[in-house]
Structures are given as structure tokens and as C-alpha cells.
PDB file of C-alpha atoms in Angstrom:
ATOM      1  CA  MET A  15      -0.343  10.978  -4.380  1.00 95.00           C
ATOM      2  CA  PHE A  16       0.090   7.344  -5.325  1.00 98.00           C
ATOM      3  CA  ILE A  17      -1.887   4.140  -5.276  1.00 98.00           C
ATOM      4  CA  ALA A  18      -0.101   0.814  -5.026  1.00 98.00           C
ATOM      5  CA  ILE A  19      -2.131  -2.087  -6.398  1.00 98.00           C
ATOM      6  CA  LEU A  20      -0.782  -5.396  -5.117  1.00 98.00           C
ATOM      7  CA  THR A  21      -1.472  -8.642  -6.930  1.00 98.00           C
ATOM      8  CA  TYR A  22      -0.612 -11.864  -5.143  1.00 98.00           C
ATOM      9  CA  LYS A  23       1.813 -14.185  -6.933  1.00 98.00           C
ATOM     10  CA  LYS A  24       1.572 -16.921  -4.318  1.00 97.00           C
ATOM     11  CA  PRO A  25      -1.318 -18.966  -2.883  1.00 97.00           C
ATOM     12  CA  LEU A  26      -3.189 -17.450   0.067  1.00 97.00           C
ATOM     13  CA  VAL A  27      -1.535 -19.900   2.460  1.00 97.00           C
ATOM     14  CA  GLU A  28       1.801 -18.229   1.575  1.00 97.00           C
ATOM     15  CA  VAL A  29       0.258 -14.748   1.748  1.00 98.00           C
ATOM     16  CA  ASP A  30      -1.023 -15.504   5.246  1.00 97.00           C
ATOM     17  CA  ARG A  31       2.450 -16.572   6.406  1.00 98.00           C
ATOM     18  CA  PHE A  32       3.682 -13.009   5.838  1.00 98.00           C
ATOM     19  CA  LEU A  33       0.475 -11.133   6.663  1.00 97.00           C
ATOM     20  CA  GLN A  34       1.458 -10.040  10.184  1.00 98.00           C
ATOM     21  CA  ALA A  35       4.834  -8.777   8.983  1.00 98.00           C
ATOM     22  CA  HIS A  36       3.045  -6.897   6.174  1.00 98.00           C
ATOM     23  CA  ARG A  37       0.617  -5.367   8.688  1.00 98.00           C
ATOM     24  CA  ASP A  38       3.543  -4.287  10.880  1.00 98.00           C
ATOM     25  CA  PHE A  39       5.077  -2.639   7.803  1.00 98.00           C
ATOM     26  CA  LEU A  40       1.770  -0.862   7.126  1.00 98.00           C
ATOM     27  CA  ALA A  41       1.523   0.332  10.753  1.00 98.00           C
ATOM     28  CA  GLU A  42       5.045   1.750  10.598  1.00 98.00           C
ATOM     29  CA  HIS A  43       4.199   3.785   7.507  1.00 98.00           C
ATOM     30  CA  TYR A  44       0.849   4.955   8.873  1.00 97.00           C
ATOM     31  CA  ALA A  45       2.733   6.231  11.928  1.00 97.00           C
ATOM     32  CA  ALA A  46       5.210   8.023   9.641  1.00 97.00           C
ATOM     33  CA  GLY A  47       2.333   9.653   7.713  1.00 95.00           C
ATOM     34  CA  ASP A  48       3.161   7.870   4.453  1.00 97.00           C
ATOM     35  CA  PHE A  49      -0.018   5.815   4.130  1.00 97.00           C
ATOM     36  CA  ILE A  50      -3.559   7.160   3.927  1.00 94.00           C
ATOM     37  CA  SER A  51      -5.630   4.022   3.428  1.00 94.00           C
ATOM     38  CA  SER A  52      -5.130   0.346   2.657  1.00 97.00           C
ATOM     39  CA  GLY A  53      -6.951  -2.938   2.461  1.00 97.00           C
ATOM     40  CA  PRO A  54      -7.470  -6.186   0.609  1.00 97.00           C
ATOM     41  CA  GLN A  55      -9.102  -6.442  -2.783  1.00 97.00           C
ATOM     42  CA  ASN A  56     -12.396  -8.279  -3.005  1.00 97.00           C
ATOM     43  CA  PRO A  57     -12.077 -11.067  -4.036  1.00 97.00           C
ATOM     44  CA  ARG A  58      -8.817 -11.505  -2.136  1.00 97.00           C
ATOM     45  CA  VAL A  59      -6.355 -11.461  -5.025  1.00 98.00           C
ATOM     46  CA  GLY A  60      -4.196  -8.655  -3.654  1.00 98.00           C
ATOM     47  CA  GLY A  61      -4.490  -5.318  -1.919  1.00 98.00           C
ATOM     48  CA  VAL A  62      -4.428  -1.560  -2.355  1.00 98.00           C
ATOM     49  CA  ILE A  63      -2.412   1.103  -0.533  1.00 98.00           C
ATOM     50  CA  MET A  64      -2.981   4.852  -0.923  1.00 97.00           C
ATOM     51  CA  ILE A  65       0.354   6.590  -0.383  1.00 97.00           C
ATOM     52  CA  LYS A  66       1.300  10.205   0.251  1.00 96.00           C
ATOM     53  CA  ALA A  67       4.838  10.737  -1.061  1.00 96.00           C
ATOM     54  CA  ASP A  68       6.841  13.442  -2.810  1.00 95.00           C
ATOM     55  CA  SER A  69       8.100  11.221  -5.609  1.00 97.00           C
ATOM     56  CA  ARG A  70       7.929   7.841  -7.283  1.00 98.00           C
ATOM     57  CA  ALA A  71      11.432   7.159  -5.966  1.00 98.00           C
ATOM     58  CA  ALA A  72      10.141   7.623  -2.403  1.00 98.00           C
ATOM     59  CA  VAL A  73       7.297   5.168  -3.098  1.00 98.00           C
ATOM     60  CA  ASP A  74       9.714   2.649  -4.590  1.00 98.00           C
ATOM     61  CA  ALA A  75      11.932   2.908  -1.494  1.00 98.00           C
ATOM     62  CA  ILE A  76       8.925   2.245   0.746  1.00 98.00           C
ATOM     63  CA  ILE A  77       7.751  -0.740  -1.325  1.00 98.00           C
ATOM     64  CA  LEU A  78      11.222  -2.279  -1.117  1.00 98.00           C
ATOM     65  CA  GLN A  79      10.632  -2.615   2.653  1.00 97.00           C
ATOM     66  CA  ASP A  80       7.329  -4.489   2.361  1.00 98.00           C
ATOM     67  CA  PRO A  81       7.641  -8.134   3.478  1.00 98.00           C
ATOM     68  CA  PHE A  82       5.272  -9.052   0.633  1.00 98.00           C
ATOM     69  CA  ASN A  83       7.840  -7.606  -1.784  1.00 98.00           C
ATOM     70  CA  ILE A  84      10.892  -8.978   0.019  1.00 98.00           C
ATOM     71  CA  ASN A  85       9.435 -12.499   0.030  1.00 98.00           C
ATOM     72  CA  GLY A  86       8.063 -12.458  -3.530  1.00 98.00           C
ATOM     73  CA  ILE A  87       4.427 -12.586  -2.394  1.00 98.00           C
ATOM     74  CA  ALA A  88       3.039  -9.755  -4.545  1.00 98.00           C
ATOM     75  CA  ASP A  89       3.598  -7.708  -7.681  1.00 98.00           C
ATOM     76  CA  TYR A  90       3.042  -3.950  -7.412  1.00 98.00           C
ATOM     77  CA  GLN A  91       1.466  -1.593  -9.900  1.00 98.00           C
ATOM     78  CA  ILE A  92       2.108   2.012  -8.861  1.00 98.00           C
ATOM     79  CA  VAL A  93      -0.280   4.696 -10.121  1.00 98.00           C
ATOM     80  CA  GLU A  94       0.523   8.369  -9.556  1.00 97.00           C
ATOM     81  CA  PHE A  95      -2.349  10.806  -9.584  1.00 95.00           C
ATOM     82  CA  THR A  96      -3.143  14.386  -8.642  1.00 92.00           C
ATOM     83  CA  PRO A  97      -6.251  14.670  -6.462  1.00 86.00           C
ATOM     84  CA  THR A  98      -8.401  17.499  -7.755  1.00 87.00           C
ATOM     85  CA  MET A  99     -11.604  16.594  -5.948  1.00 84.00           C
ATOM     86  CA  PHE A 100     -12.067  14.962  -2.578  1.00 78.00           C
ATOM     87  CA  CYS A 101     -14.498  14.784   0.297  1.00 77.00           C
ATOM     88  CA  GLU A 102     -13.411  17.526   2.664  1.00 74.00           C
ATOM     89  CA  GLN A 103     -14.945  15.734   5.635  1.00 69.00           C
ATOM     90  CA  SER A 104     -13.109  12.463   4.958  1.00 66.00           C
ATOM     91  CA  PHE A 105      -9.744  13.742   3.809  1.00 62.00           C
ATOM     92  CA  SER A 106      -9.285  17.183   5.349  1.00 59.00           C
ATOM     93  CA  ASN A 107      -5.658  16.565   6.366  1.00 60.00           C
ATOM     94  CA  ILE A 108      -4.399  14.533   3.407  1.00 56.00           C
ATOM     95  CA  LEU A 109      -3.238  17.386   1.221  1.00 51.00           C
ATOM     96  CA  LYS A 110      -1.491  19.370   3.962  1.00 54.00           C
TER      97      LYS A 110
END
């Protein structure tokens, strides 16, 4: 499991120019089963994506497709972790 922490490099007016394309990218990867959860940071300085992938290389390949990455809108910190505890009710299908 991975978490991508996005930090905006551009002003919000630039972020907003690519927001719909970024959301389309997110929707595509939710449909493929790659993404578990995502959303903006508060305050709005970036975002977070929880990713289900077999490897860091798979995550890197996904991030390369993000319009925020393609257009230099955000930097990405990727954190790999192994879930050992989780709320069964909320995440019953994540680890399958």
C-alpha cells in the first residue's frame, strides 16, 4: 500500500486550471481499482492519494500520468506502508 502526498508548486489559480483533468485521472484509477481514497490537504497546499499497487514502480508509472505531474503543478512524496490494523467495516475489500 502506498500514500502519495502532493505538494503544490504553483499558485492555486494554476492548480485550478488542471483540476478537472486531475479529477478525470483520479476517476480512471478508481475505476481500475488502483486508488482507495484521495482528497485535498487542509489548508489547500496539496493533496493525498491512497494507492493499492504491487510495487513502487507501478505507483511511479501511475503518477507519471497525472496531469498535475505532467504540467509541473505538484511534487510527490511516495510513502510505502504495510497495513497491519484497519477498520474492517470501512476497508473490508482493500486488502483482497
